[in-house]
Short mmCIF file of C-alpha atoms and ligand atoms in Angstrom, two decimals:
data_model
loop_
_atom_site.label_atom_id
_atom_site.label_comp_id
_atom_site.label_asym_id
_atom_site.label_seq_id
_atom_site.Cartn_x
_atom_site.Cartn_y
_atom_site.Cartn_z
CA MET K 1 -12.72 -43.00 -10.94
CA TYR K 2 -9.35 -41.23 -11.06
CA SER K 3 -10.36 -39.67 -14.23
CA LEU K 4 -13.53 -38.09 -13.04
CA ALA K 5 -11.58 -37.13 -10.02
CA PHE K 6 -9.28 -35.03 -11.79
CA SER K 7 -11.71 -33.38 -14.19
CA ILE K 8 -13.83 -31.89 -10.96
CA LEU K 9 -10.37 -30.92 -9.79
CA PHE K 10 -9.39 -29.27 -13.03
CA VAL K 11 -12.93 -27.60 -13.05
CA SER K 12 -12.94 -26.22 -9.84
CA PHE K 13 -9.55 -24.65 -10.42
CA ILE K 14 -10.72 -22.99 -13.44
CA ILE K 15 -13.64 -21.80 -11.60
CA LEU K 16 -11.54 -20.71 -8.70
CA THR K 17 -9.12 -18.80 -10.58
CA LEU K 18 -11.74 -17.02 -12.42
CA LEU K 19 -13.38 -15.92 -9.43
CA VAL K 20 -10.11 -14.58 -7.89
CA ARG K 21 -9.13 -13.17 -11.11
CA PHE K 22 -12.60 -11.26 -11.52
CA TRP K 23 -12.71 -10.41 -7.73
CA LEU K 24 -9.09 -8.62 -8.05
CA ALA K 25 -9.75 -7.10 -11.41
CA SER K 26 -13.12 -5.34 -9.86
CA ARG K 27 -11.55 -4.44 -6.61
CA HIS K 28 -8.81 -2.90 -8.75
CA ILE K 29 -10.95 -0.93 -11.46
CA ARG K 30 -13.51 0.32 -8.01
CA HIS K 31 -10.13 1.56 -6.28
CA VAL K 32 -8.49 3.78 -9.50
CA LEU K 33 -11.76 5.04 -10.01
CA ALA K 34 -12.25 6.12 -6.33
CA HIS K 35 -9.14 7.61 -6.63
CA ARG K 36 -9.32 9.55 -10.25
CA SER K 37 -10.40 12.93 -9.48
CA ALA K 38 -7.50 13.60 -7.39
CA VAL K 39 -3.46 13.35 -8.07
CA PRO K 40 -2.20 11.18 -4.76
CA ALA K 41 -0.78 14.23 -2.33
CA GLU K 42 3.01 13.07 -2.75
CA PHE K 43 2.65 13.59 -6.11
CA ALA K 44 0.35 16.34 -6.91
CA GLU K 45 3.29 18.73 -7.87
CA LYS K 46 5.03 16.82 -10.46
CA ILE K 47 1.96 14.76 -12.17
CA PRO K 48 -0.76 16.86 -13.88
CA LEU K 49 -4.23 16.00 -13.26
CA ALA K 50 -4.81 15.05 -17.09
CA ALA K 51 -2.00 12.42 -16.87
CA HIS K 52 -3.14 11.06 -13.36
CA GLN K 53 -6.73 10.56 -14.94
CA LYS K 54 -5.02 9.23 -18.29
CA ALA K 55 -3.51 6.83 -16.19
CA ALA K 56 -6.78 5.82 -14.39
CA ASP K 57 -8.55 5.34 -17.75
CA TYR K 58 -6.08 3.36 -19.34
CA THR K 59 -5.64 1.09 -16.28
CA ILE K 60 -9.36 0.22 -16.07
CA ALA K 61 -9.08 -0.13 -19.88
CA ARG K 62 -6.43 -2.72 -19.91
CA THR K 63 -7.94 -4.12 -16.99
CA ARG K 64 -11.19 -4.83 -18.32
CA TYR K 65 -9.54 -6.12 -21.86
CA GLY K 66 -7.76 -8.55 -19.62
CA LEU K 67 -10.98 -10.22 -18.53
CA LEU K 68 -12.43 -10.31 -21.86
CA THR K 69 -9.69 -12.17 -22.93
CA LEU K 70 -9.20 -14.30 -19.74
CA MET K 71 -12.71 -15.57 -20.59
CA VAL K 72 -11.68 -16.35 -24.17
CA ASP K 73 -8.57 -18.13 -23.27
CA THR K 74 -10.45 -20.46 -20.61
CA LEU K 75 -13.00 -21.32 -23.17
CA VAL K 76 -10.18 -22.51 -25.59
CA LEU K 77 -8.77 -23.97 -22.90
CA VAL K 78 -12.24 -25.82 -22.23
CA GLY K 79 -12.60 -26.46 -25.83
CA PHE K 80 -9.19 -28.05 -26.30
CA THR K 81 -9.28 -30.28 -23.20
CA LEU K 82 -12.85 -31.41 -21.39
CA LEU K 83 -14.85 -30.51 -24.68
CA GLY K 84 -12.88 -33.16 -26.31
CA GLY K 85 -11.05 -30.42 -28.85
CA LEU K 86 -7.68 -32.10 -28.55
CA GLN K 87 -9.06 -35.45 -29.33
CA TRP K 88 -10.61 -34.59 -32.28
CA LEU K 89 -7.61 -32.83 -33.71
CA SER K 90 -5.26 -35.69 -33.11
CA LEU K 91 -7.31 -37.62 -35.08
CA GLN K 92 -7.58 -35.14 -38.13
CA VAL K 93 -4.19 -34.93 -38.12
CA PHE K 94 -3.47 -38.82 -37.74
CA ALA K 95 -5.93 -39.55 -41.15
CA VAL K 96 -3.38 -36.93 -42.65
CA THR K 97 -0.02 -38.26 -41.40
CA GLY K 98 -0.19 -41.64 -40.35
CA PRO K 99 1.70 -42.78 -37.28
CA GLY K 100 5.38 -41.63 -36.12
CA MET K 101 7.28 -38.84 -35.37
CA TRP K 102 5.86 -36.36 -37.99
CA TYR K 103 2.07 -37.37 -36.33
CA GLN K 104 3.18 -35.71 -32.97
CA ILE K 105 5.15 -32.63 -34.62
CA ALA K 106 1.82 -31.94 -36.78
CA LEU K 107 -0.23 -32.39 -33.58
CA VAL K 108 1.65 -29.62 -31.65
CA GLY K 109 2.21 -27.68 -34.95
CA ALA K 110 -2.09 -27.96 -35.53
CA TYR K 111 -2.53 -26.58 -32.00
CA SER K 112 0.13 -24.06 -32.39
CA VAL K 113 -1.89 -22.56 -35.50
CA ILE K 114 -5.54 -22.99 -34.19
CA ALA K 115 -4.25 -21.44 -30.92
CA GLY K 116 -2.36 -18.45 -32.71
CA ALA K 117 -5.26 -17.76 -34.87
CA VAL K 118 -7.74 -17.25 -31.90
CA SER K 119 -5.41 -14.80 -30.15
CA LEU K 120 -4.26 -12.74 -33.10
CA PRO K 121 -7.61 -10.82 -33.26
CA PHE K 122 -6.98 -10.04 -29.69
CA ASP K 123 -3.29 -9.18 -30.31
CA TYR K 124 -4.27 -6.79 -32.93
CA TYR K 125 -6.84 -4.90 -31.19
CA ARG K 126 -4.72 -4.44 -28.14
CA GLN K 127 -2.19 -2.74 -30.31
CA PHE K 128 -4.45 -0.69 -32.77
CA GLY K 129 -7.45 -0.13 -30.49
CA LEU K 130 -6.45 0.15 -26.81
CA GLU K 131 -2.95 1.37 -27.40
CA GLN K 132 -3.33 3.39 -30.20
CA ARG K 133 -6.56 5.16 -28.22
CA PHE K 134 -4.02 6.42 -25.20
CA GLY K 135 -1.56 7.34 -27.77
CA PHE K 136 1.27 4.16 -27.01
CA ASN K 137 1.03 2.57 -30.62
CA LYS K 138 3.64 3.76 -33.06
CA MET K 139 3.27 0.58 -35.37
CA GLY K 140 1.78 0.82 -38.54
CA LYS K 141 -0.30 -2.52 -39.80
CA GLY K 142 2.57 -3.47 -42.07
CA LEU K 143 4.99 -3.92 -39.22
CA PHE K 144 2.36 -5.99 -37.30
CA PHE K 145 2.45 -8.42 -39.73
CA LYS K 146 5.72 -8.48 -40.49
CA ASP K 147 6.52 -8.82 -36.52
CA LEU K 148 3.98 -11.79 -36.50
CA ILE K 149 5.67 -13.54 -39.77
CA MET K 150 9.19 -12.89 -38.41
CA TRP K 151 8.39 -14.30 -35.04
CA THR K 152 6.45 -17.23 -36.40
CA GLY K 153 9.67 -17.68 -38.21
CA VAL K 154 11.61 -17.51 -35.38
CA GLY K 155 9.53 -19.88 -33.51
CA ILE K 156 9.45 -22.57 -36.08
CA ALA K 157 13.14 -22.19 -36.43
CA LEU K 158 13.91 -22.56 -32.52
CA GLY K 159 11.08 -25.08 -31.69
CA LEU K 160 10.95 -27.25 -34.15
CA PRO K 161 14.52 -28.77 -33.32
CA LEU K 162 13.82 -28.62 -29.73
CA LEU K 163 10.49 -30.21 -29.77
CA TRP K 164 12.39 -33.04 -31.80
CA VAL K 165 14.69 -33.41 -29.48
CA VAL K 166 12.17 -34.22 -26.70
CA LEU K 167 9.97 -36.17 -28.79
CA THR K 168 12.98 -38.55 -29.39
CA LEU K 169 14.25 -38.40 -25.67
CA MET K 170 10.57 -39.48 -24.51
CA ALA K 171 10.56 -42.54 -26.94
CA LYS K 172 14.09 -43.45 -26.41
CA ALA K 173 15.54 -42.29 -23.17
CA GLY K 174 13.72 -44.45 -20.76
CA ASP K 175 12.13 -43.85 -17.31
CA LEU K 176 14.88 -40.75 -16.82
CA TRP K 177 13.63 -38.96 -19.79
CA TRP K 178 12.36 -35.81 -18.14
CA LEU K 179 15.96 -35.74 -16.58
CA TYR K 180 17.72 -35.77 -19.56
CA THR K 181 15.01 -32.92 -21.37
CA TRP K 182 15.90 -30.69 -18.30
CA VAL K 183 19.48 -30.75 -19.29
CA VAL K 184 18.76 -29.97 -22.68
CA TRP K 185 15.83 -27.31 -22.05
CA THR K 186 18.21 -25.45 -19.14
CA GLY K 187 21.18 -25.26 -21.89
CA PHE K 188 18.57 -24.22 -24.21
CA GLN K 189 17.54 -21.64 -22.32
CA LEU K 190 21.24 -20.51 -21.43
CA LEU K 191 22.01 -20.54 -25.25
CA MET K 192 19.05 -18.13 -25.81
CA MET K 193 20.39 -15.70 -23.51
CA VAL K 194 23.70 -15.40 -25.63
CA LEU K 195 21.67 -15.66 -28.82
CA ALA K 196 18.65 -13.41 -28.49
CA PRO K 197 20.93 -10.20 -27.98
CA ASN K 198 23.08 -10.89 -30.75
CA LEU K 199 21.26 -12.74 -33.55
CA ILE K 200 17.33 -12.74 -32.66
CA LEU K 201 16.40 -9.43 -31.38
CA PRO K 202 18.31 -7.32 -34.18
CA LEU K 203 15.79 -9.04 -36.74
CA PHE K 204 12.98 -6.51 -34.91
CA ASN K 205 15.40 -3.55 -33.64
CA LYS K 206 17.98 -1.58 -34.24
CA PHE K 207 20.56 -1.59 -31.74
CA THR K 208 23.17 1.28 -31.99
CA PRO K 209 25.92 2.12 -29.73
CA LEU K 210 25.14 5.08 -27.09
CA ALA K 211 26.60 7.96 -28.58
CA ASP K 212 26.17 11.05 -26.65
CA ALA K 213 29.61 11.22 -25.31
CA SER K 214 28.86 13.24 -21.85
CA LEU K 215 26.28 10.67 -21.22
CA LYS K 216 28.43 7.67 -21.68
CA ALA K 217 31.43 9.03 -19.67
CA ARG K 218 28.75 9.56 -16.72
CA ILE K 219 27.66 5.98 -17.61
CA GLU K 220 31.19 4.53 -17.78
CA ALA K 221 32.01 6.27 -14.40
CA LEU K 222 29.34 4.69 -12.83
CA ILE K 223 29.77 1.30 -14.48
CA ALA K 224 33.35 1.43 -13.28
CA ARG K 225 32.50 2.66 -9.55
CA VAL K 226 29.96 -0.40 -9.37
CA GLY K 227 32.69 -3.05 -10.62
CA PHE K 228 30.61 -4.08 -13.32
CA ALA K 229 31.93 -5.41 -17.04
CA SER K 230 29.53 -5.17 -19.97
CA ARG K 231 29.91 -5.26 -23.87
CA GLY K 232 28.94 -2.40 -24.39
CA LEU K 233 25.78 0.37 -23.96
CA PHE K 234 23.30 0.12 -26.69
CA VAL K 235 20.17 2.25 -27.36
CA MET K 236 17.47 0.19 -29.00
CA ASP K 237 14.52 2.06 -31.40
CA GLY K 238 11.86 0.83 -29.25
CA SER K 239 9.84 4.08 -30.59
CA LYS K 240 9.19 2.07 -34.15
CA ARG K 241 6.60 0.12 -32.01
CA SER K 242 5.44 1.59 -28.82
CA ALA K 243 5.62 4.98 -26.84
CA HIS K 244 6.38 2.72 -23.54
CA GLY K 245 9.91 3.28 -22.53
CA ASN K 246 12.00 1.16 -20.36
CA ALA K 247 15.89 -0.27 -19.83
CA TYR K 248 17.25 -3.64 -19.46
CA PHE K 249 20.40 -5.96 -19.41
CA SER K 250 20.68 -8.74 -21.29
CA GLY K 251 23.08 -11.81 -22.03
CA PHE K 252 25.45 -12.71 -19.27
CA GLY K 253 29.59 -13.50 -18.63
CA ALA K 254 31.07 -11.57 -21.41
CA SER K 255 27.95 -11.30 -23.46
CA LYS K 256 26.38 -8.28 -20.72
CA ARG K 257 25.10 -5.35 -22.87
CA ILE K 258 23.03 -2.50 -21.69
CA VAL K 259 20.03 -1.15 -23.63
CA PHE K 260 18.07 1.82 -23.27
CA PHE K 261 15.02 2.30 -25.21
CA ASP K 262 15.04 5.80 -27.10
CA THR K 263 12.10 6.43 -25.89
CA LEU K 264 13.78 6.47 -22.10
CA LEU K 265 16.79 8.48 -23.25
CA ALA K 266 14.78 11.06 -24.59
CA ARG K 267 12.80 11.80 -21.95
CA LEU K 268 15.18 11.77 -18.98
CA GLN K 269 17.72 13.83 -17.91
CA PRO K 270 21.18 12.85 -17.44
CA GLN K 271 21.52 12.18 -13.83
CA GLU K 272 18.17 10.36 -13.75
CA ILE K 273 19.52 7.85 -16.75
CA GLU K 274 22.39 7.18 -14.45
CA ALA K 275 20.02 6.46 -11.52
CA VAL K 276 17.61 3.98 -13.27
CA LEU K 277 20.90 2.39 -14.71
CA ALA K 278 22.34 1.98 -10.93
CA HIS K 279 19.09 0.27 -10.06
CA GLU K 280 19.83 -2.20 -12.96
CA LEU K 281 23.22 -2.55 -11.94
CA GLY K 282 21.95 -3.24 -8.28
CA HIS K 283 19.91 -6.38 -9.87
CA PHE K 284 22.79 -7.78 -11.45
CA LYS K 285 25.25 -6.81 -8.64
CA LEU K 286 23.23 -8.64 -5.77
CA LYS K 287 22.75 -11.46 -7.91
CA HIS K 288 19.15 -11.21 -8.24
CA ILE K 289 19.51 -12.50 -12.02
CA VAL K 290 21.50 -15.36 -10.90
CA LYS K 291 19.09 -16.08 -8.36
CA ARG K 292 16.20 -15.88 -10.35
CA LEU K 293 17.39 -18.12 -13.15
CA ALA K 294 18.22 -20.48 -10.43
CA ALA K 295 14.55 -20.43 -9.34
CA ILE K 296 13.23 -21.14 -12.59
CA PHE K 297 15.75 -24.45 -13.44
CA ALA K 298 15.14 -25.75 -10.04
CA LEU K 299 11.38 -25.47 -10.85
CA SER K 300 11.23 -26.69 -14.27
CA LEU K 301 13.03 -29.47 -12.75
CA GLY K 302 10.06 -30.27 -10.35
CA PHE K 303 7.54 -29.68 -13.05
CA LEU K 304 10.01 -32.03 -15.64
CA ALA K 305 9.62 -34.47 -12.86
CA LEU K 306 5.85 -34.01 -12.41
CA LEU K 307 5.19 -34.55 -16.35
CA GLY K 308 7.42 -37.60 -16.25
CA TYR K 309 4.82 -38.98 -13.91
CA LEU K 310 1.67 -37.72 -15.35
CA LYS K 311 2.83 -39.67 -18.57
CA ASN K 312 2.10 -42.82 -17.49
CA GLN K 313 -1.04 -41.90 -15.62
CA PRO K 314 -4.58 -42.89 -17.88
CA TRP K 315 -6.48 -40.61 -15.64
CA PHE K 316 -4.63 -37.51 -16.59
CA TYR K 317 -5.58 -38.15 -20.45
CA ASP K 318 -8.91 -39.30 -19.41
CA GLY K 319 -9.70 -36.37 -17.11
CA LEU K 320 -8.52 -34.04 -19.88
CA GLY K 321 -11.00 -35.41 -22.50
CA VAL K 322 -8.12 -37.28 -24.51
CA ASN K 323 -8.95 -40.91 -25.14
CA PRO K 324 -4.78 -42.34 -24.62
CA LEU K 325 -6.00 -45.56 -26.29
CA ALA K 326 -7.58 -43.88 -29.24
CA LEU K 327 -4.39 -44.38 -31.90
CA PRO K 328 -3.14 -48.05 -31.09
CA GLY K 329 0.79 -48.14 -31.72
CA GLN K 330 1.12 -43.99 -31.39
CA SER K 331 2.74 -42.62 -28.38
CA ASN K 332 0.93 -39.97 -26.68
CA ASP K 333 4.14 -37.81 -25.88
CA ALA K 334 3.45 -34.76 -28.02
CA MET K 335 -0.18 -34.94 -26.38
CA VAL K 336 1.03 -35.00 -22.72
CA LEU K 337 3.36 -32.09 -23.61
CA LEU K 338 0.16 -30.10 -25.08
CA LEU K 339 -2.33 -30.94 -21.97
CA PHE K 340 0.67 -30.28 -19.44
CA MET K 341 1.37 -27.08 -21.04
CA LEU K 342 -2.25 -26.03 -21.34
CA VAL K 343 -3.26 -26.90 -17.73
CA LEU K 344 -0.46 -26.04 -15.65
CA PRO K 345 -1.30 -22.77 -15.63
CA VAL K 346 -4.74 -23.28 -13.89
CA PHE K 347 -2.84 -24.85 -10.85
CA THR K 348 -0.29 -22.69 -10.45
CA PHE K 349 -1.87 -19.50 -10.93
CA LEU K 350 -2.88 -19.06 -7.39
CA PHE K 351 0.72 -19.20 -6.47
CA ASN K 352 1.30 -16.30 -8.31
CA PRO K 353 1.37 -13.89 -4.92
CA LEU K 354 5.23 -15.87 -3.88
CA THR K 355 6.76 -14.97 -7.10
CA SER K 356 5.67 -11.63 -6.72
CA ILE K 357 6.67 -11.19 -3.10
CA GLY K 358 10.26 -12.57 -4.36
CA SER K 359 10.45 -10.02 -6.90
CA ARG K 360 9.64 -7.08 -4.88
CA LYS K 361 12.08 -7.73 -2.31
CA HIS K 362 14.61 -7.41 -5.11
CA GLU K 363 13.30 -4.41 -6.50
CA PHE K 364 13.44 -2.49 -2.96
CA GLU K 365 17.03 -4.06 -2.61
CA ALA K 366 17.82 -2.75 -5.84
CA ASP K 367 16.64 0.58 -5.49
CA ALA K 368 18.70 0.79 -1.85
CA PHE K 369 22.06 -0.21 -4.08
CA ALA K 370 20.90 2.87 -6.42
CA ALA K 371 20.54 5.14 -3.37
CA ARG K 372 24.32 4.21 -2.34
CA HIS K 373 25.75 4.67 -5.60
CA THR K 374 23.50 7.68 -7.28
CA ASP K 375 21.57 10.59 -5.66
CA ALA K 376 18.28 8.57 -4.54
CA ARG K 377 15.91 11.80 -5.31
CA ASP K 378 17.12 11.24 -9.07
CA LEU K 379 15.82 8.01 -9.29
CA VAL K 380 13.00 9.32 -7.84
CA SER K 381 12.22 11.77 -10.31
CA ALA K 382 12.79 9.15 -12.97
CA LEU K 383 10.01 7.00 -11.47
CA VAL K 384 7.86 9.74 -11.48
CA LYS K 385 8.23 10.60 -15.44
CA MET K 386 8.67 6.77 -16.14
CA TYR K 387 5.04 6.23 -14.18
CA GLU K 388 3.65 9.20 -15.95
CA ASP K 389 4.61 8.38 -19.56
CA ASN K 390 3.53 4.70 -19.21
CA ALA K 391 0.25 5.79 -17.80
CA SER K 392 1.11 3.60 -15.15
CA THR K 393 -1.64 3.95 -11.85
CA LEU K 394 -0.04 5.67 -8.90
CA THR K 395 -3.37 3.97 -7.24
CA PRO K 396 -3.27 0.50 -7.79
CA ASP K 397 -5.69 -1.55 -5.31
CA PRO K 398 -3.13 -3.02 -2.89
CA LEU K 399 -4.30 -6.60 -3.02
CA HIS K 400 -4.58 -6.65 -6.57
CA SER K 401 -0.57 -5.09 -6.79
CA ALA K 402 0.37 -7.39 -4.05
CA PHE K 403 -0.81 -10.77 -6.20
CA TYR K 404 0.39 -9.64 -9.49
CA ASP K 405 2.89 -6.79 -9.83
CA SER K 406 6.65 -7.54 -9.59
CA HIS K 407 7.60 -4.18 -8.81
CA PRO K 408 6.13 -2.16 -5.55
CA PRO K 409 3.31 0.94 -5.78
CA ALA K 410 5.50 3.80 -7.20
CA SER K 411 4.39 5.48 -3.69
CA VAL K 412 6.05 2.59 -1.86
CA ARG K 413 9.06 2.44 -3.31
CA ILE K 414 9.38 6.56 -3.38
CA ARG K 415 8.41 6.97 0.28
CA GLN K 416 11.55 4.47 0.91
CA LEU K 417 14.12 6.31 -1.70
CA LYS K 418 13.04 9.36 0.25
CA LEU K 419 14.41 8.27 3.36
CA ALA K 420 17.49 6.83 1.68
CA ALA K 421 18.18 10.48 0.36
CA GLN K 422 17.56 12.23 3.94
CA ALA K 423 20.04 9.05 5.71
ZN1 ZN B 1 13.92 -3.57 -10.99
#
C-alpha cells in the first residue's frame, strides 16, 4: 500500500521535474532567439554582433543537448528503479559473488560501470561535437580517454575505501550509523579539500607559480591590502582541454592557493586580473566559502538522517522496484545507498532556486567587495571579456536564470558595478 503510494509520488515528481525543465528550456531558447539579432544596448560598444550571435547559438545548442541528456537520464533512472533494473542487477551480481561485503561492493561497482557506459557517448559528443563546433575544444581524443581512465582510477582509489567504511558502519554501528557516516563523510570532504590541489589535480594539469613579476607584485599588493594569507599564486594549463577560462581558490587554512587558468591570463589586462581576483578574495573574506561548507554539511546530515530512516522501510525498496527480501540473509545496505542516490535529485530539483538565490546574493557581495578594493570599471571590462570568450549569453530568460544560475545575469551585475564606480 505504502509502496504503491511511494511509486506514484516518485513518478509524479519525475513528471513534474521534466515539465518544469522543458518549460524553462523552451522559454530560455525563445528568449535568446528573440534577442539574437542585436547586441543589448549597454554592451553594443564592446561586444561585436558576431560574438553575440555565437553566444546565442551556443546557449541554444547546449540547452537542447541538455534536454536530450535529461531524457536519457530519466529513462536510465526509471529503468534501474521501477522497471526492475537494479533488482535484476543485484541477482546477477549475487550469483557471481555470493553473500557478503563483496556482493555489496560489486553491486555498486556494476551499477557505476553501467551508468558510466551510458553517459560516455554523451560526454564524448559534448566535447568533440558541441564544444568542438563552437571552437572550445582543445583536447585530442587520446587525452579524453586518458582522462577517463585516470578519473576512474582516482574514483576507485578514493571511493572504494569510503564505500567499505560506510557499508561497515551500516552493518555494525547500530541505529546511529548514519551519524557516524556523516562524521566520516564530512572528514572525507575536508581531507579532499587538502588532497585535491596537492595530489589529485596535478595528475591532470600542470600548476606553475605565476611568473609575470609585475602582475605578481600587483596581486601581492592586493592580497596584503585585504589581509589574506595564501600559499601561492599558480597558473593552470587549462588550455590543454578547453578554451573556457576561469580563476578559483582551492584548499583552506594554510594550504590556500589561488589558481588562474592560462586562458584567462592571456586575455585580461593586469588591472582586470586584479579585479577578478578581488572578487574571489571577497568570497573568502566575507566567509562565503565557510558558510557554503556549513550549509553543505548541515544538509548532508539531514539527508543521512533521512537515509537512516528509509533503510528500514520496506516500502522504499518496494516502491522503487526492488524486493528487499529477494536475497535472504544478505543485507540491502548497498542497495539502499544506490536507490537513495538515484532518487534524491528527483525530490530536490524543485528546491534549486533556493540555492541559486543564496549564491547570487554572495556574488553581489563579492562584486561590491571588489569595487571597494579595486576599480569597479576593471571588473566590468573583465566580465564583458569573459562573457564574450565563454560565449555566455547576455540575454538569458529571467526565469530560467533565477532557477538555475549561480551568478546573476551579466547586465544586472554590471549595472550594480557601474553604480558602485560612480559612488
Ligand atoms: Zn563569484
